[in-house]
Tab-separated table of C-alpha atoms in Angstrom:
chain	number	residue	atom	x	y	z
A	1010	UNK	CA	-172.038	106.153	-63.472
A	1011	UNK	CA	-168.912	104.995	-61.743
A	1012	UNK	CA	-168.155	104.320	-58.514
A	1013	UNK	CA	-165.667	103.239	-55.944
A	1014	UNK	CA	-164.600	101.496	-53.060
A	1015	UNK	CA	-161.663	102.723	-51.349
A	1016	UNK	CA	-160.008	100.715	-48.629
A	1017	UNK	CA	-158.481	102.049	-45.400
A	1018	UNK	CA	-154.749	100.135	-47.154
A	1019	UNK	CA	-155.178	102.428	-49.914
A	1020	UNK	CA	-156.455	99.604	-51.900
A	1021	UNK	CA	-159.347	100.744	-54.841
A	1022	UNK	CA	-162.120	98.884	-56.655
A	1023	UNK	CA	-163.904	100.598	-59.294
A	1024	UNK	CA	-167.298	99.226	-60.370
A	1025	UNK	CA	-170.142	101.249	-61.398
A	1026	UNK	CA	-172.426	103.217	-58.893
A	1027	UNK	CA	-176.015	101.461	-57.053
A	1028	UNK	CA	-178.842	103.070	-55.775
A	1029	UNK	CA	-177.816	106.421	-53.857
A	1030	UNK	CA	-174.724	108.470	-55.529
A	1031	UNK	CA	-174.437	109.667	-51.947
A	1032	UNK	CA	-170.672	108.933	-50.378
A	1033	UNK	CA	-170.113	107.313	-47.351
A	1034	UNK	CA	-167.459	106.345	-44.724
A	1035	UNK	CA	-168.251	102.463	-43.184
A	1036	UNK	CA	-166.108	99.612	-41.589
A	1037	UNK	CA	-166.420	97.157	-44.432
A	1038	UNK	CA	-167.799	93.480	-43.654
A	1039	UNK	CA	-168.675	90.254	-46.337
A	1040	UNK	CA	-171.410	88.076	-46.213
A	1041	UNK	CA	-171.023	84.830	-47.542
A	1042	UNK	CA	-175.054	83.769	-47.673
A	1043	UNK	CA	-176.353	82.615	-50.605
A	1044	UNK	CA	-179.314	83.830	-50.699
A	1045	UNK	CA	-181.632	85.529	-48.161
A	1046	UNK	CA	-179.963	89.081	-49.431
A	1047	UNK	CA	-183.222	91.135	-48.000
A	1048	UNK	CA	-183.177	89.940	-44.527
A	1049	UNK	CA	-179.398	91.087	-45.070
A	1050	UNK	CA	-180.336	94.084	-45.717
A	1051	UNK	CA	-183.702	94.300	-43.305
A	1052	UNK	CA	-180.910	93.190	-40.095
A	1053	UNK	CA	-180.411	96.005	-37.730
A	1054	UNK	CA	-177.227	94.204	-36.978
A	1055	UNK	CA	-175.410	95.696	-40.032
A	1056	UNK	CA	-175.536	99.630	-39.453
A	1057	UNK	CA	-172.639	101.257	-38.918
A	1058	UNK	CA	-171.027	98.977	-41.241
A	1059	UNK	CA	-171.117	98.544	-45.901
A	1060	UNK	CA	-171.676	94.744	-46.690
A	1061	UNK	CA	-169.932	92.993	-49.569
A	1062	UNK	CA	-172.233	89.633	-50.948
A	1063	UNK	CA	-169.504	87.797	-51.609
A	1064	UNK	CA	-172.492	85.322	-54.200
A	1065	UNK	CA	-171.980	86.895	-57.600
A	1066	UNK	CA	-175.504	87.634	-58.555
A	1067	UNK	CA	-177.773	89.962	-56.379
A	1068	UNK	CA	-181.101	90.846	-56.914
A	1069	UNK	CA	-182.575	88.372	-59.243
A	1070	UNK	CA	-186.073	87.858	-56.870
A	1071	UNK	CA	-186.667	91.104	-56.478
A	1072	UNK	CA	-187.947	92.871	-53.209
A	1073	UNK	CA	-190.282	90.475	-51.689
A	1074	UNK	CA	-191.535	90.220	-47.724
A	1075	UNK	CA	-188.724	88.521	-46.497
A	1076	UNK	CA	-187.645	91.511	-44.090
A	1077	UNK	CA	-186.655	91.819	-40.194
A	1078	UNK	CA	-186.768	95.450	-39.791
A	1079	UNK	CA	-189.224	97.860	-41.406
A	1080	UNK	CA	-185.968	99.441	-43.385
A	1081	UNK	CA	-182.289	98.247	-44.817
A	1082	UNK	CA	-179.948	99.714	-42.275
A	1083	UNK	CA	-176.298	99.351	-43.987
A	1084	UNK	CA	-174.583	102.149	-44.734
A	1085	UNK	CA	-173.800	100.760	-48.007
A	1086	UNK	CA	-173.915	97.652	-50.582
A	1087	UNK	CA	-171.437	95.859	-52.161
A	1088	UNK	CA	-171.677	93.404	-55.160
A	1089	UNK	CA	-170.301	91.095	-58.324
A	1090	UNK	CA	-173.452	91.951	-60.502
A	1091	UNK	CA	-177.005	93.597	-59.560
A	1092	UNK	CA	-179.332	91.443	-61.537
A	1093	UNK	CA	-180.876	94.002	-64.202
A	1094	UNK	CA	-184.099	92.064	-64.376
A	1095	UNK	CA	-186.343	90.508	-61.295
A	1096	UNK	CA	-188.935	87.616	-61.172
A	1097	UNK	CA	-191.077	86.011	-58.536
A	1098	UNK	CA	-194.251	85.766	-57.868
A	1099	UNK	CA	-194.271	88.347	-54.658
A	1100	UNK	CA	-191.731	90.648	-56.344
A	1101	UNK	CA	-192.473	94.061	-55.645
A	1102	UNK	CA	-189.933	95.884	-56.815
A	1103	UNK	CA	-186.241	96.213	-57.555
A	1104	UNK	CA	-183.083	95.055	-55.216
A	1105	UNK	CA	-181.357	99.099	-57.258
A	1106	UNK	CA	-185.572	101.152	-56.683
A	1107	UNK	CA	-184.633	99.718	-53.456
A	1108	UNK	CA	-181.111	101.521	-52.560
A	1109	UNK	CA	-182.750	104.179	-54.198
A	1110	UNK	CA	-185.628	104.450	-51.790
A	1111	UNK	CA	-183.363	104.660	-48.856
A	1112	UNK	CA	-180.858	106.120	-50.235
A	1113	UNK	CA	-178.297	103.194	-49.469
A	1114	UNK	CA	-174.761	104.172	-51.944
A	1115	UNK	CA	-173.012	100.820	-53.222
A	1116	UNK	CA	-170.550	99.511	-56.260
A	1117	UNK	CA	-171.556	96.852	-58.596
A	1118	UNK	CA	-169.191	95.270	-61.513
A	1119	UNK	CA	-165.617	94.582	-58.962
A	1120	UNK	CA	-164.284	91.490	-58.223
A	1121	UNK	CA	-165.612	90.619	-54.296
A	1122	UNK	CA	-163.404	87.358	-53.981
A	1123	UNK	CA	-160.660	89.652	-54.448
A	1124	UNK	CA	-161.918	91.954	-52.088
A	1125	UNK	CA	-163.067	88.865	-49.355
A	1126	UNK	CA	-159.816	87.811	-49.637
A	1127	UNK	CA	-158.118	90.771	-48.097
A	1128	UNK	CA	-160.541	91.195	-46.138
A	1129	UNK	CA	-160.251	88.033	-44.154
A	1130	UNK	CA	-155.909	89.117	-45.382
A	1131	UNK	CA	-155.707	91.786	-42.953
A	1132	UNK	CA	-159.067	91.875	-41.283
A	1133	UNK	CA	-162.524	94.711	-41.030
A	1134	UNK	CA	-161.173	97.714	-42.401
A	1135	UNK	CA	-163.032	101.061	-42.459
A	1136	UNK	CA	-163.669	101.870	-47.020
A	1137	UNK	CA	-165.778	105.111	-48.464
A	1138	UNK	CA	-167.838	104.226	-51.162
A	1139	UNK	CA	-167.717	107.587	-53.291
A	1140	UNK	CA	-168.203	108.666	-56.954
A	1141	UNK	CA	-166.561	111.008	-57.236
A	1142	UNK	CA	-163.171	110.820	-59.947
A	1143	UNK	CA	-161.619	113.592	-58.876
A	1144	UNK	CA	-161.121	111.860	-54.725
A	1145	UNK	CA	-158.122	112.407	-52.814
A	1146	UNK	CA	-156.134	109.549	-51.479
A	1147	UNK	CA	-154.130	112.121	-48.296
A	1148	UNK	CA	-157.797	113.362	-47.431
A	1149	UNK	CA	-159.815	110.184	-47.758
A	1150	UNK	CA	-157.188	107.527	-45.357
A	1151	UNK	CA	-157.020	109.643	-42.637
A	1152	UNK	CA	-160.987	109.688	-43.163
A	1153	UNK	CA	-160.831	106.376	-42.943
A	1154	UNK	CA	-158.423	105.467	-40.541
A	1155	UNK	CA	-160.819	107.866	-37.636
A	1156	UNK	CA	-164.285	106.836	-38.245
A	1157	UNK	CA	-166.225	104.503	-35.357
A	1158	UNK	CA	-169.761	102.644	-35.562
A	1159	UNK	CA	-169.567	104.538	-32.179
A	1160	UNK	CA	-173.386	103.062	-29.697
A	1161	UNK	CA	-175.627	102.394	-33.028
A	1162	UNK	CA	-177.402	100.168	-30.549
A	1163	UNK	CA	-179.585	103.850	-29.777
A	1164	UNK	CA	-180.037	104.103	-33.780
A	1165	UNK	CA	-182.103	100.820	-33.885
A	1166	UNK	CA	-183.606	100.040	-31.317
A	1167	UNK	CA	-187.466	100.578	-31.516
A	1168	UNK	CA	-188.592	104.232	-29.105
A	1169	UNK	CA	-191.540	102.429	-27.844
A	1170	UNK	CA	-193.016	99.627	-26.600
A	1171	UNK	CA	-194.776	97.174	-28.636
A	1172	UNK	CA	-197.040	93.888	-27.846
A	1173	UNK	CA	-197.604	89.945	-29.541
A	1174	UNK	CA	-200.616	89.030	-27.190
A	1175	UNK	CA	-200.345	85.515	-26.851
A	1176	UNK	CA	-202.030	83.274	-24.167
A	1177	UNK	CA	-198.911	81.785	-22.739
A	1178	UNK	CA	-195.998	82.619	-21.309
A	1179	UNK	CA	-195.159	86.286	-21.727
A	1180	UNK	CA	-192.024	86.983	-22.531
A	1181	UNK	CA	-189.736	90.413	-21.899
A	1182	UNK	CA	-187.506	90.619	-25.158
A	1183	UNK	CA	-184.897	93.689	-24.787
A	1184	UNK	CA	-184.312	95.404	-28.556
A	1185	UNK	CA	-180.956	95.957	-29.634
A	1186	UNK	CA	-181.314	96.083	-33.018
A	1187	UNK	CA	-184.294	91.991	-33.023
A	1188	UNK	CA	-184.917	90.556	-35.793
A	1189	UNK	CA	-188.178	90.216	-36.237
A	1190	UNK	CA	-188.192	86.896	-36.575
A	1191	UNK	CA	-186.631	86.573	-32.522
A	1192	UNK	CA	-190.378	87.929	-31.423
A	1193	UNK	CA	-192.263	85.895	-33.977
A	1194	UNK	CA	-190.545	82.766	-33.304
A	1195	UNK	CA	-191.714	83.094	-29.881
A	1196	UNK	CA	-195.182	84.135	-30.457
A	1197	UNK	CA	-195.515	81.126	-33.012
A	1198	UNK	CA	-194.683	79.224	-30.175
A	1199	UNK	CA	-197.741	80.341	-27.847
A	1200	UNK	CA	-195.979	83.082	-26.241
A	1201	UNK	CA	-196.990	86.833	-25.097
A	1202	UNK	CA	-194.012	89.137	-26.422
A	1203	UNK	CA	-193.418	92.832	-25.070
A	1204	UNK	CA	-190.415	93.827	-27.216
A	1205	UNK	CA	-189.501	97.217	-25.255
A	1206	UNK	CA	-186.649	99.936	-25.882
A	1207	UNK	CA	-182.942	98.477	-25.034
A	1208	UNK	CA	-182.839	101.403	-22.632
A	1209	UNK	CA	-185.573	100.208	-20.672
A	1210	UNK	CA	-184.644	99.683	-16.772
A	1211	UNK	CA	-184.493	96.191	-15.312
A	1212	UNK	CA	-187.043	97.824	-12.359
A	1213	UNK	CA	-189.675	98.337	-15.325
A	1214	UNK	CA	-189.249	94.690	-16.694
A	1215	UNK	CA	-189.375	92.849	-13.480
A	1216	UNK	CA	-192.455	94.844	-12.448
A	1217	UNK	CA	-194.085	93.550	-15.346
A	1218	UNK	CA	-193.607	89.531	-13.544
A	1219	UNK	CA	-192.295	88.214	-17.591
A	1220	UNK	CA	-191.859	84.584	-17.126
A	1221	UNK	CA	-188.923	85.373	-19.296
A	1222	UNK	CA	-186.320	87.677	-21.229
A	1223	UNK	CA	-184.818	87.852	-23.831
A	1224	UNK	CA	-181.715	89.726	-24.584
A	1225	UNK	CA	-181.893	90.211	-28.735
A	1226	UNK	CA	-179.528	90.315	-31.070
A	1227	UNK	CA	-177.765	93.898	-32.260
A	1228	UNK	CA	-175.344	96.085	-33.938
A	1229	UNK	CA	-171.307	97.389	-32.888
A	1230	UNK	CA	-169.131	97.158	-29.842
A	1231	UNK	CA	-170.537	95.485	-27.259
A	1232	UNK	CA	-168.357	97.401	-24.451
A	1233	UNK	CA	-169.931	101.171	-25.975
A	1234	UNK	CA	-173.359	99.522	-24.329
A	1235	UNK	CA	-172.133	100.691	-20.880
A	1236	UNK	CA	-175.419	101.594	-19.039
A	1237	UNK	CA	-177.221	98.739	-20.967
A	1238	UNK	CA	-174.468	96.118	-19.320
A	1239	UNK	CA	-175.563	97.974	-16.531
A	1240	UNK	CA	-179.611	97.151	-16.656
A	1241	UNK	CA	-178.416	92.721	-17.857
A	1242	UNK	CA	-176.364	93.112	-14.075
A	1243	UNK	CA	-179.368	93.820	-12.083
A	1244	UNK	CA	-181.603	90.809	-14.602
A	1245	UNK	CA	-178.941	88.499	-13.841
A	1246	UNK	CA	-179.250	89.527	-10.308
A	1247	UNK	CA	-182.998	88.170	-10.461
A	1248	UNK	CA	-184.563	84.675	-10.952
A	1249	UNK	CA	-186.500	85.268	-14.250
A	1250	UNK	CA	-185.217	82.820	-16.883
A	1251	UNK	CA	-183.139	84.927	-19.345
A	1252	UNK	CA	-182.255	83.422	-23.009
A	1253	UNK	CA	-180.080	85.595	-25.561
A	1254	UNK	CA	-178.419	85.581	-28.283
A	1255	UNK	CA	-175.498	87.144	-30.082
A	1256	UNK	CA	-175.248	90.442	-28.897
A	1257	UNK	CA	-177.637	89.983	-25.829
A	1258	UNK	CA	-175.340	86.893	-25.287
A	1259	UNK	CA	-172.463	89.622	-24.948
A	1260	UNK	CA	-173.503	91.675	-22.765
A	1261	UNK	CA	-174.935	89.523	-20.377
A	1262	UNK	CA	-171.346	88.153	-20.065
A	1263	UNK	CA	-169.681	91.445	-19.681
A	1264	UNK	CA	-172.271	92.489	-17.542
A	1265	UNK	CA	-171.087	89.216	-14.995
A	1266	UNK	CA	-167.498	90.028	-15.717
A	1267	UNK	CA	-166.193	88.108	-18.732
A	1268	UNK	CA	-164.745	90.537	-21.600
A	1269	UNK	CA	-165.203	90.559	-24.833
A	1270	UNK	CA	-163.242	91.092	-28.459
A	1271	UNK	CA	-163.186	92.011	-31.383
A	1272	UNK	CA	-162.837	89.451	-34.252
A	1273	UNK	CA	-160.192	89.618	-37.298
A	1274	UNK	CA	-163.032	89.899	-40.070
A	1275	UNK	CA	-166.059	87.651	-38.123
A	1276	UNK	CA	-168.680	85.331	-38.971
A	1277	UNK	CA	-171.822	86.902	-41.485
A	1278	UNK	CA	-173.413	83.906	-43.363
A	1279	UNK	CA	-175.681	81.048	-43.702
A	1280	UNK	CA	-173.657	77.903	-42.931
A	1281	UNK	CA	-171.118	78.312	-39.532
A	1282	UNK	CA	-170.616	74.648	-37.950
A	1283	UNK	CA	-171.295	74.901	-34.574
A	1284	UNK	CA	-170.871	72.312	-31.523
A	1285	UNK	CA	-173.254	71.881	-28.538
A	1286	UNK	CA	-170.385	70.750	-25.758
A	1287	UNK	CA	-172.989	68.622	-23.835
A	1288	UNK	CA	-173.866	66.395	-26.440
A	1289	UNK	CA	-170.841	66.601	-29.442
A	1290	UNK	CA	-173.918	67.413	-32.333
A	1291	UNK	CA	-173.119	69.536	-34.698
A	1292	UNK	CA	-175.223	72.046	-35.339
A	1293	UNK	CA	-175.150	74.516	-39.040
A	1294	UNK	CA	-176.242	77.988	-37.678
A	1295	UNK	CA	-176.511	81.972	-39.190
A	1296	UNK	CA	-174.264	83.697	-37.984
A	1297	UNK	CA	-173.518	87.889	-37.796
A	1298	UNK	CA	-171.256	88.943	-35.796
A	1299	UNK	CA	-167.824	91.091	-35.117
A	1300	UNK	CA	-167.366	90.672	-31.604
A	1301	UNK	CA	-166.780	87.736	-29.441
A	1302	UNK	CA	-166.701	86.452	-25.549
A	1303	UNK	CA	-163.244	85.537	-24.611
A	1304	UNK	CA	-163.605	81.844	-22.272
A	1305	UNK	CA	-160.536	82.909	-21.000
A	1306	UNK	CA	-161.498	85.542	-18.709
A	1307	UNK	CA	-164.594	83.524	-17.597
A	1308	UNK	CA	-165.412	82.361	-14.361
A	1309	UNK	CA	-166.990	79.435	-14.440
A	1310	UNK	CA	-168.454	79.331	-11.048
A	1311	UNK	CA	-170.770	82.261	-13.111
A	1312	UNK	CA	-170.540	80.619	-16.825
A	1313	UNK	CA	-169.053	78.060	-18.566
A	1314	UNK	CA	-168.693	77.449	-22.347
A	1315	UNK	CA	-171.690	76.116	-23.973
A	1316	UNK	CA	-171.579	75.881	-27.549
A	1317	UNK	CA	-168.087	76.556	-29.966
A	1318	UNK	CA	-167.462	77.224	-33.533
A	1319	UNK	CA	-166.224	74.360	-35.310
A	1320	UNK	CA	-164.457	76.138	-37.940
A	1321	UNK	CA	-161.904	78.743	-35.322
A	1322	UNK	CA	-162.693	77.215	-32.035
A	1323	UNK	CA	-164.314	80.932	-30.428
A	1324	UNK	CA	-167.494	80.707	-27.379
A	1325	UNK	CA	-170.732	80.430	-29.164
A	1326	UNK	CA	-172.214	79.857	-26.060
A	1327	UNK	CA	-172.242	79.593	-22.358
A	1328	UNK	CA	-174.768	77.817	-19.599
A	1329	UNK	CA	-174.939	80.356	-16.150
A	1330	UNK	CA	-174.347	77.957	-13.729
A	1331	UNK	CA	-177.510	78.150	-11.127
A	1332	UNK	CA	-178.938	80.366	-13.441
A	1333	UNK	CA	-181.446	79.126	-15.523
A	1334	UNK	CA	-180.236	81.397	-18.178
A	1335	UNK	CA	-178.040	80.473	-21.342
A	1336	UNK	CA	-176.480	82.352	-24.450
A	1337	UNK	CA	-175.786	82.385	-27.592
A	1338	UNK	CA	-173.948	83.449	-30.320
A	1339	UNK	CA	-175.393	82.349	-33.430
A	1340	UNK	CA	-179.043	82.773	-34.766
A	1341	UNK	CA	-181.440	79.860	-34.276
A	1342	UNK	CA	-183.866	82.665	-35.362
A	1343	UNK	CA	-181.366	82.631	-38.415
A	1344	UNK	CA	-183.873	84.605	-41.350
A	1345	UNK	CA	-181.973	83.806	-43.560
A	1346	UNK	CA	-179.838	80.575	-43.161
A	1347	UNK	CA	-180.475	77.085	-42.162
A	1348	UNK	CA	-183.713	75.732	-38.735
A	1349	UNK	CA	-181.170	73.742	-36.854
A	1350	UNK	CA	-181.065	75.161	-33.836
A	1351	UNK	CA	-184.275	76.742	-33.573
A	1352	UNK	CA	-184.888	73.948	-30.671
A	1353	UNK	CA	-183.612	76.749	-28.862
A	1354	UNK	CA	-186.970	78.527	-28.372
A	1355	UNK	CA	-188.073	75.438	-27.312
A	1356	UNK	CA	-185.982	74.749	-24.640
A	1357	UNK	CA	-186.699	78.346	-23.251
A	1358	UNK	CA	-189.878	78.208	-23.234
A	1359	UNK	CA	-189.671	74.944	-21.056
A	1360	UNK	CA	-186.930	76.633	-18.934
A	1361	UNK	CA	-190.491	79.841	-18.101
A	1362	UNK	CA	-192.474	76.517	-17.212
A	1363	UNK	CA	-193.780	76.171	-20.085
A	1364	UNK	CA	-194.774	73.448	-23.034
A	1365	UNK	CA	-194.958	74.006	-27.028
C-alpha cells in the first residue's frame, strides 16, 4: 500500500506503508543512530513526535528485549528500508509486526537523506503520515501548522510508585518519561531507587528522607511543565543532592530563573561530542532533545555551565553554585549509545556520601 509523508512546507514524500495504516499528524524529527532502533522506539522522549531514522536499513535484528520502556512511544516511524528478514538469536519478531501491534503508522522507501536535509535547513516541522491517495493539501496544511505536542509528560509518566530494592543510598527518581537504564544504572551501583510519578509533590519526596534525587529525561517543551517546575523549585531549596538528565536538566534551569528555547532541529543520536569545561576532556554522548538552556539567562550566582556541545556550542550541563546539584543535557545512561559519561552516576553516588 502506498503511504505519504506530507510536511507543513508542502513537501510530499511517497513510499510504502509500514505498521498501522491510520493517519497521524506529528512533529517530524530525525535520529542519526546507526544501531539501537528498538531503544529509540521505546524512549518516552519521542512521545508526540514521528521519528526519521537516517541509517538506511532498519529492523535487521528484529525485536529483542532491549527496551527502554514497556512499549513504543513515537507517533510515526519513517525509514529508507525496512528489513524484510530479521536475524538474531534473541529476536522475538519483526519490527513490522511490532508497529502493527502498537498501532504506529510509518513510511518506508523514501529518501531519508533528502528529508533530513530539509529538516536541517528549514528546521523541525510538523507532518502527516497518510495512506489516503486523494489527500487535499488545502485541508492538511492548516492542520499541520496548528499541531502542537502539548504537555506530553503527563502521557508518559508512571501512575504509581515502584521500588528497586538495594542496600546502598536511597534515590528518589522523578519520572518525566524516564528511560529504564537510568534506574538500572543507579541500581547497579547499589542504590535503592524509588520511582515517583511526575506530579509527586516535593513534600512527599522529602518526607521519605532520600539520600539523593534524580530528575529524569522526558518529552516536550519544558515550559509546559509549570506545576512540576514549582515542585522542583522546592527541591532546589533543600539540601538533598540532585542529579538531572535532559528534560530534568531543563526543568531545574527554569526553576532557578533561567530560560530555555527550542532548537532549529535538535540533537538526536549517539555520536554528539560534549566538552567538560572543568577538565577540557571531550566525551561522545547519546542525546535526544529539541530544547536547550539559554546560558545568557543564567544567574552566575546560581549556576554555571559545566559542559558544552563541541559541534554548535550549546549548553550540555550545569553546576549549581553552593549546592550539591549538577545537571546534564545528554544521556549518561546511553541506551543506545556510548558509555563515555557513565562516570556521572558514580559522581552522584559520591555526592550522596557513598562509594561504588
